[in-house]
Coordinates of N, CA and C in Angstrom, one line a residue:
R1 N -5.3 1.3 -20.9 CA -5.9 0.0 -20.5 C -5.3 -0.2 -19.1
E2 N -6.1 -0.8 -18.3 CA -5.6 -1.2 -16.9 C -6.1 -2.6 -16.7
N3 N -5.1 -3.4 -16.2 CA -5.4 -4.8 -15.8 C -5.1 -4.8 -14.3
F4 N -6.0 -5.3 -13.5 CA -5.9 -5.3 -12.1 C -6.4 -6.7 -11.5
F5 N -5.6 -7.2 -10.6 CA -6.0 -8.4 -9.9 C -5.8 -8.2 -8.4
Q6 N -6.7 -8.6 -7.6 CA -6.6 -8.6 -6.1 C -7.2 -9.8 -5.5
G7 N -6.4 -10.4 -4.6 CA -6.9 -11.6 -3.9 C -6.4 -11.6 -2.5
S8 N -7.2 -12.3 -1.7 CA -6.8 -12.3 -0.2 C -7.2 -13.7 0.4
V9 N -6.5 -14.0 1.4 CA -6.7 -15.3 2.1 C -6.7 -14.9 3.6
K10 N -7.7 -15.4 4.4 CA -7.7 -15.1 5.8 C -8.2 -16.4 6.5
A11 N -7.5 -16.6 7.6 CA -7.9 -17.8 8.5 C -7.8 -17.3 9.9
D12 N -8.8 -17.6 10.7 CA -8.9 -17.3 12.1 C -9.2 -18.6 12.9
Y13 N -8.6 -18.7 14.0 CA -8.9 -19.9 14.8 C -8.9 -19.5 16.3
E14 N -9.9 -20.1 17.0 CA -9.9 -19.9 18.5 C -9.2 -21.0 19.1
L15 N -8.0 -20.7 19.7 CA -7.2 -21.7 20.3 C -7.8 -22.2 21.6
S16 N -8.3 -21.3 22.4 CA -9.0 -21.6 23.6 C -10.0 -20.5 23.9
K17 N -10.8 -20.7 24.9 CA -11.9 -19.7 25.2 C -11.2 -18.3 25.4
G18 N -11.6 -17.4 24.6 CA -11.1 -16.0 24.7 C -9.8 -15.7 24.0
L19 N -9.1 -16.8 23.5 CA -7.8 -16.6 22.8 C -8.0 -16.9 21.3
K20 N -7.8 -15.9 20.4 CA -8.0 -16.1 19.0 C -6.6 -15.8 18.3
F21 N -6.4 -16.5 17.2 CA -5.2 -16.3 16.4 C -5.6 -16.3 15.0
G22 N -4.9 -15.5 14.1 CA -5.3 -15.5 12.7 C -4.1 -15.0 11.9
V23 N -4.3 -15.3 10.6 CA -3.4 -14.8 9.5 C -4.2 -14.2 8.4
L24 N -3.6 -13.2 7.7 CA -4.2 -12.6 6.6 C -3.1 -12.3 5.5
G25 N -3.4 -12.7 4.3 CA -2.5 -12.4 3.2 C -3.2 -11.8 2.0
T26 N -2.7 -10.7 1.5 CA -3.4 -10.1 0.3 C -2.3 -9.9 -0.8
L27 N -2.7 -10.0 -2.0 CA -1.8 -9.7 -3.1 C -2.7 -8.9 -4.1
S28 N -2.1 -7.8 -4.6 CA -2.7 -7.0 -5.7 C -1.7 -6.7 -6.7
R29 N -2.0 -6.8 -8.0 CA -1.1 -6.5 -9.1 C -1.9 -5.7 -10.1
G30 N -1.2 -4.7 -10.6 CA -1.8 -3.9 -11.6 C -0.9 -3.5 -12.7
N31 N -1.4 -3.3 -13.9 CA -0.6 -2.9 -15.0 C -1.4 -1.8 -15.8
D32 N -0.8 -0.7 -16.0 CA -1.5 0.4 -16.8 C -0.7 0.6 -18.1
V33 N -1.3 0.6 -19.2 CA -0.7 0.8 -20.5 C -1.4 2.0 -21.1
Y34 N -0.6 3.0 -21.5 CA -1.1 4.2 -22.2 C -0.6 4.3 -23.6
D35 N -1.5 4.5 -24.5 CA -1.1 4.7 -25.9 C -1.7 6.0 -26.4
K36 N -0.9 6.9 -26.9 CA -1.4 8.2 -27.3 C -0.8 8.6 -28.7
Y37 N -1.6 9.2 -29.5 CA -1.1 9.8 -30.7 C -1.9 11.0 -31.1
W38 N -1.2 12.1 -31.4 CA -1.8 13.4 -31.8 C -1.2 13.7 -33.2
P39 N -2.1 13.8 -34.2 CA -1.6 14.1 -35.5 C -1.0 15.5 -35.6
E40 N -0.2 15.7 -36.7 CA 0.3 17.1 -36.9 C -0.9 18.0 -37.4
I41 N -0.9 19.2 -37.0 CA -2.0 20.1 -37.4 C -1.4 21.1 -38.4
E42 N -2.0 21.0 -39.6 CA -1.5 21.8 -40.8 C -1.5 23.3 -40.4
G43 N -0.5 24.0 -40.8 CA -0.5 25.4 -40.6 C 0.0 25.9 -39.2
T44 N 0.4 24.9 -38.4 CA 0.9 25.2 -37.0 C 2.3 24.6 -36.9
P45 N 3.1 25.1 -36.0 CA 4.4 24.5 -35.8 C 4.4 23.2 -35.0
L46 N 3.2 22.8 -34.6 CA 3.1 21.5 -33.8 C 3.4 20.3 -34.6
L47 N 4.3 19.5 -34.2 CA 4.6 18.2 -34.9 C 3.6 17.1 -34.3
S48 N 3.4 16.1 -35.1 CA 2.7 14.9 -34.6 C 3.4 14.4 -33.4
E49 N 2.7 13.8 -32.4 CA 3.3 13.4 -31.2 C 2.7 12.0 -30.8
A50 N 3.5 11.1 -30.3 CA 3.1 9.8 -29.9 C 3.8 9.4 -28.6
S51 N 3.1 8.6 -27.8 CA 3.6 8.1 -26.5 C 3.2 6.7 -26.3
K52 N 4.1 6.0 -25.6 CA 3.8 4.7 -25.0 C 4.3 4.7 -23.6
L53 N 3.4 4.3 -22.7 CA 3.8 4.3 -21.3 C 3.3 3.0 -20.7
N54 N 4.1 2.4 -19.8 CA 3.7 1.1 -19.2 C 4.1 1.2 -17.7
N55 N 3.2 1.0 -16.8 CA 3.4 1.1 -15.4 C 2.9 -0.2 -14.7
N56 N 3.7 -0.8 -13.9 CA 3.4 -2.0 -13.1 C 3.4 -1.7 -11.7
K57 N 2.4 -2.3 -10.9 CA 2.5 -2.1 -9.5 C 2.0 -3.5 -8.8
Q58 N 2.7 -3.8 -7.7 CA 2.4 -5.0 -7.0 C 2.5 -4.7 -5.5
V59 N 1.5 -5.1 -4.8 CA 1.5 -5.0 -3.3 C 1.2 -6.3 -2.7
F60 N 2.1 -6.7 -1.7 CA 1.8 -7.9 -0.9 C 1.7 -7.4 0.5
S61 N 0.7 -7.8 1.2 CA 0.5 -7.5 2.6 C 0.1 -8.7 3.3
G62 N 0.6 -8.9 4.5 CA 0.3 -10.0 5.3 C 0.4 -9.6 6.8
D63 N -0.4 -10.3 7.6 CA -0.3 -10.1 9.0 C -0.6 -11.4 9.8
I64 N -0.1 -11.4 11.0 CA -0.4 -12.4 12.0 C -1.0 -11.7 13.1
H65 N -2.1 -12.1 13.6 CA -2.8 -11.3 14.6 C -3.3 -12.3 15.7
S66 N -3.3 -11.8 16.9 CA -3.9 -12.5 18.0 C -4.7 -11.6 19.0
N67 N -5.7 -12.2 19.6 CA -6.5 -11.4 20.6 C -6.9 -12.3 21.8
Y68 N -6.7 -11.7 22.9 CA -7.2 -12.4 24.1 C -8.2 -11.5 24.8
H69 N -9.4 -12.1 25.1 CA -10.5 -11.4 25.8 C -10.9 -12.1 27.1
K70 N -10.9 -11.4 28.2 CA -11.2 -12.1 29.5 C -12.1 -11.1 30.3
Q71 N -13.2 -11.7 30.8 CA -14.1 -10.9 31.7 C -14.2 -11.6 33.0
V72 N -14.0 -10.9 34.1 CA -14.2 -11.4 35.4 C -15.0 -10.3 36.2
G73 N -16.3 -10.7 36.4 CA -17.2 -9.7 37.0 C -17.3 -8.5 36.2
K74 N -17.0 -7.3 36.8 CA -17.1 -6.0 36.1 C -15.8 -5.6 35.4
H75 N -14.8 -6.5 35.4 CA -13.5 -6.2 34.8 C -13.4 -6.9 33.5
V76 N -13.0 -6.2 32.4 CA -12.9 -6.8 31.1 C -11.5 -6.3 30.6
I77 N -10.7 -7.3 30.1 CA -9.5 -7.0 29.5 C -9.4 -7.6 28.1
D78 N -8.9 -6.8 27.2 CA -8.6 -7.2 25.8 C -7.2 -6.9 25.5
I79 N -6.5 -7.9 25.0 CA -5.1 -7.7 24.6 C -5.0 -8.2 23.1
T80 N -4.4 -7.3 22.3 CA -4.2 -7.6 20.9 C -2.8 -7.4 20.5
G81 N -2.3 -8.4 19.7 CA -0.9 -8.3 19.1 C -1.0 -8.5 17.6
V82 N -0.2 -7.8 16.9 CA -0.2 -7.9 15.4 C 1.2 -7.7 14.9
Y83 N 1.6 -8.6 13.9 CA 2.8 -8.4 13.1 C 2.3 -8.2 11.7
E84 N 2.8 -7.2 11.1 CA 2.4 -6.9 9.7 C 3.5 -6.6 8.8
Y85 N 3.4 -7.2 7.6 CA 4.5 -7.0 6.6 C 3.8 -6.5 5.3
N86 N 4.4 -5.5 4.7 CA 4.0 -4.9 3.4 C 5.1 -4.7 2.5
K87 N 4.9 -5.1 1.3 CA 6.0 -4.9 0.2 C 5.3 -4.3 -1.0
F88 N 5.8 -3.2 -1.5 CA 5.3 -2.5 -2.6 C 6.4 -2.4 -3.7
L89 N 6.0 -2.9 -4.9 CA 6.9 -2.9 -6.1 C 6.3 -2.1 -7.2
N90 N 7.0 -1.1 -7.7 CA 6.5 -0.3 -8.8 C 7.6 -0.2 -9.8
D91 N 7.3 -0.4 -11.1 CA 8.3 -0.2 -12.1 C 7.5 0.2 -13.4
G92 N 8.2 0.8 -14.3 CA 7.6 1.2 -15.6 C 8.6 1.9 -16.5
F93 N 8.1 2.3 -17.6 CA 8.8 3.1 -18.6 C 7.9 3.9 -19.5
G94 N 8.4 4.8 -20.2 CA 7.6 5.6 -21.1 C 8.5 6.3 -22.1
V95 N 7.9 6.6 -23.3 CA 8.6 7.3 -24.3 C 7.6 8.2 -25.0
T96 N 8.0 9.4 -25.3 CA 7.3 10.3 -26.1 C 8.2 10.8 -27.3
A97 N 7.6 10.8 -28.5 CA 8.4 11.2 -29.7 C 7.5 12.1 -30.5
R98 N 8.2 12.9 -31.4 CA 7.5 13.9 -32.2 C 8.0 13.8 -33.7
G99 N 7.1 14.2 -34.6 CA 7.5 14.3 -36.0 C 7.6 13.0 -36.7
F100 N 6.4 12.5 -37.1 CA 6.4 11.2 -37.8 C 6.1 11.4 -39.3
L101 N 7.0 10.8 -40.2 CA 6.8 11.0 -41.6 C 5.6 10.1 -42.1
V102 N 5.4 9.0 -41.4 CA 4.3 8.1 -41.8 C 3.3 8.1 -40.7
P103 N 2.3 9.0 -40.7 CA 1.4 9.1 -39.5 C 0.5 7.9 -39.4
D104 N 0.3 7.0 -40.4 CA -0.6 5.9 -40.3 C -0.1 4.9 -39.2
L105 N 1.2 4.9 -38.9 CA 1.7 4.0 -37.9 C 1.4 4.4 -36.5
L106 N 0.8 5.5 -36.3 CA 0.4 6.1 -35.0 C 1.6 6.0 -34.0
N107 N 1.4 5.3 -32.9 CA 2.6 5.2 -32.0 C 3.2 3.8 -32.0
N108 N 3.1 3.1 -33.1 CA 3.6 1.8 -33.2 C 5.0 1.7 -33.7
N109 N 5.7 2.8 -34.0 CA 7.1 2.8 -34.4 C 7.7 4.1 -34.0
L110 N 7.9 4.2 -32.6 CA 8.4 5.5 -32.1 C 9.8 5.8 -32.6
G111 N 10.6 4.7 -32.9 CA 11.9 4.9 -33.5 C 11.9 5.7 -34.8
A112 N 10.8 5.8 -35.5 CA 10.8 6.5 -36.8 C 10.5 8.0 -36.6
A113 N 10.5 8.4 -35.4 CA 10.2 9.9 -35.1 C 11.5 10.7 -35.5
T114 N 11.2 11.9 -35.9 CA 12.3 12.8 -36.3 C 12.7 13.7 -35.1
N115 N 12.0 13.6 -33.9 CA 12.3 14.5 -32.8 C 12.1 13.7 -31.5
V116 N 13.1 13.3 -30.8 CA 13.0 12.6 -29.5 C 14.0 13.3 -28.6
R117 N 13.4 13.8 -27.5 CA 14.2 14.5 -26.5 C 14.6 13.5 -25.4
T118 N 15.8 13.7 -24.8 CA 16.3 12.9 -23.7 C 15.3 12.8 -22.6
N119 N 14.7 13.9 -22.1 CA 13.8 13.9 -21.0 C 12.4 13.3 -21.3
D120 N 12.2 12.9 -22.6 CA 10.9 12.2 -23.0 C 11.0 10.7 -22.9
I121 N 12.2 10.2 -22.4 CA 12.4 8.8 -22.2 C 12.6 8.6 -20.7
Y122 N 11.9 7.7 -20.1 CA 12.1 7.4 -18.7 C 11.8 6.0 -18.4
S123 N 12.4 5.5 -17.3 CA 12.1 4.2 -16.7 C 12.4 4.4 -15.2
Y124 N 11.7 3.5 -14.4 CA 11.9 3.6 -13.0 C 11.6 2.2 -12.4
K125 N 12.1 2.0 -11.2 CA 11.8 0.8 -10.4 C 12.0 1.2 -8.9
E126 N 11.0 0.9 -8.1 CA 11.0 1.2 -6.7 C 10.4 0.0 -5.9
E127 N 11.1 -0.2 -4.8 CA 10.7 -1.3 -3.9 C 10.7 -0.7 -2.5
V128 N 9.5 -0.8 -1.8 CA 9.4 -0.2 -0.5 C 8.9 -1.3 0.4
K129 N 9.5 -1.4 1.6 CA 9.0 -2.4 2.6 C 8.6 -1.7 3.9
L130 N 7.5 -2.2 4.5 CA 7.1 -1.7 5.8 C 6.8 -2.9 6.7
I131 N 7.4 -2.9 7.8 CA 7.2 -4.0 8.8 C 6.7 -3.3 10.1
S132 N 5.6 -3.8 10.7 CA 5.0 -3.2 11.9 C 4.7 -4.3 12.9
F133 N 4.9 -3.9 14.2 CA 4.5 -4.6 15.3 C 3.6 -3.8 16.1
L134 N 2.4 -4.3 16.5 CA 1.4 -3.5 17.3 C 1.0 -4.3 18.5
G135 N 0.9 -3.6 19.6 CA 0.4 -4.2 20.8 C -0.7 -3.3 21.4
R136 N -1.8 -3.8 21.9 CA -2.8 -3.0 22.5 C -3.4 -3.7 23.7
I137 N -3.6 -3.0 24.7 CA -4.3 -3.5 25.9 C -5.4 -2.5 26.2
V138 N -6.6 -3.1 26.4 CA -7.8 -2.3 26.8 C -8.4 -2.9 28.0
Y139 N -8.4 -2.0 29.1 CA -9.0 -2.4 30.3 C -10.3 -1.6 30.5
N140 N -11.4 -2.4 30.8 CA -12.7 -1.8 30.9 C -13.3 -2.2 32.3
Y141 N -13.7 -1.2 33.1 CA -14.3 -1.5 34.4 C -15.8 -1.1 34.3
N142 N -16.7 -2.0 34.5 CA -18.1 -1.7 34.6 C -18.7 -1.0 33.4
E143 N -18.1 -1.1 32.2 CA -18.5 -0.4 31.0 C -18.6 1.1 31.2
R144 N -17.8 1.6 32.2 CA -17.8 3.0 32.5 C -16.4 3.6 32.5
Y145 N -15.4 2.9 32.9 CA -14.0 3.5 32.9 C -13.2 2.6 32.0
I146 N -12.5 3.3 31.0 CA -11.8 2.5 30.0 C -10.4 3.1 29.9
L147 N -9.4 2.2 29.9 CA -8.0 2.6 29.8 C -7.5 1.8 28.6
T148 N -6.9 2.5 27.6 CA -6.3 1.9 26.4 C -4.8 2.3 26.3
A149 N -3.9 1.3 26.1 CA -2.5 1.6 25.9 C -2.1 0.9 24.6
N150 N -1.4 1.6 23.8 CA -1.0 1.1 22.5 C 0.5 1.3 22.3
F151 N 1.1 0.4 21.6 CA 2.5 0.5 21.3 C 2.7 0.0 19.9
R152 N 3.3 0.8 19.0 CA 3.5 0.4 17.6 C 4.9 0.7 17.3
R153 N 5.6 -0.3 16.6 CA 6.9 -0.2 16.1 C 6.9 -0.4 14.6
D154 N 7.3 0.6 13.9 CA 7.3 0.5 12.4 C 8.8 0.6 11.9
G155 N 9.1 -0.3 10.9 CA 10.3 -0.2 10.2 C 10.0 0.0 8.7
S156 N 10.7 0.9 8.1 CA 10.4 1.2 6.7 C 11.7 1.5 5.9
S157 N 11.7 1.0 4.7 CA 12.8 1.3 3.8 C 12.8 2.8 3.4
K158 N 11.7 3.5 3.6 CA 11.6 4.9 3.3 C 12.2 5.8 4.4
F159 N 12.4 5.3 5.6 CA 13.0 6.0 6.7 C 14.5 6.2 6.4
G160 N 15.1 7.1 7.0 CA 16.5 7.4 6.8 C 17.3 6.2 7.2
P161 N 18.5 6.0 6.6 CA 19.4 4.8 6.8 C 19.8 4.6 8.3
N162 N 19.9 5.7 9.1 CA 20.2 5.6 10.5 C 19.0 5.5 11.4
N163 N 17.8 5.6 10.8 CA 16.6 5.6 11.6 C 15.5 4.8 10.9
R164 N 15.8 3.5 10.6 CA 14.9 2.6 9.9 C 13.6 2.3 10.7
W165 N 13.7 2.4 12.1 CA 12.6 2.1 12.9 C 12.1 3.2 13.7
G166 N 10.8 3.3 13.9 CA 10.2 4.3 14.8 C 9.2 3.7 15.8
N167 N 9.2 4.3 17.0 CA 8.3 3.8 18.0 C 7.1 4.8 18.2
F168 N 5.9 4.3 18.3 CA 4.8 5.1 18.4 C 3.8 4.6 19.5
P169 N 4.1 5.1 20.8 CA 3.2 4.7 21.9 C 2.0 5.7 22.0
S170 N 0.9 5.2 22.7 CA -0.2 6.1 23.0 C -1.0 5.5 24.2
V171 N -1.6 6.4 24.9 CA -2.4 6.0 26.0 C -3.7 6.8 26.0
A172 N -4.8 6.2 26.3 CA -6.1 7.0 26.3 C -6.9 6.5 27.5
L173 N -7.6 7.5 28.1 CA -8.5 7.2 29.3 C -9.8 7.7 28.9
A174 N -10.9 7.0 29.2 CA -12.2 7.4 28.9 C -13.1 7.1 30.1
W175 N -14.1 8.0 30.2 CA -15.1 7.8 31.3 C -16.5 8.0 30.6
R176 N -17.4 7.0 30.8 CA -18.7 7.2 30.2 C -19.6 7.8 31.3
A177 N -20.0 9.0 31.0 CA -20.8 9.8 32.0 C -22.2 9.3 32.1
S178 N -22.8 8.7 31.1 CA -24.2 8.2 31.1 C -24.3 7.0 32.0

């Protein structure tokens, strides 16, 4: 079984001519539950086997974004700035057991199993955060020559402890031949 919810809220506002500001927030939550039971097969060494697994996931994402657009004659400039925050939470557990004397219980009494291995029991919890800053400038002359410069700075809990932040610049130049 899977239960899943996702919702988002977005608001944009034009502060003045050519200057826009906005926020976006999203939340998604999910839960997966797995129930399994395999009966013992007569005449084989295979024992009956049952499992219960439960996994939860939650993602929160939000951003604050702004854009400035200005045209003067054949010159057009677009400037974009974004702050983004993402948080991922995952946790769960699972148990598999073998050898049930009362098979009618299926996987509803795993403690009654005659064979439980240590590596068949698990649980986990993970939290990951990602924070980003993005800036972009696009200069366009006469819809023919285009220069784009980007700078992105990302911080992540998955990066090494001495390198939590990374910088990612880029520049592009384009010419429309037509």
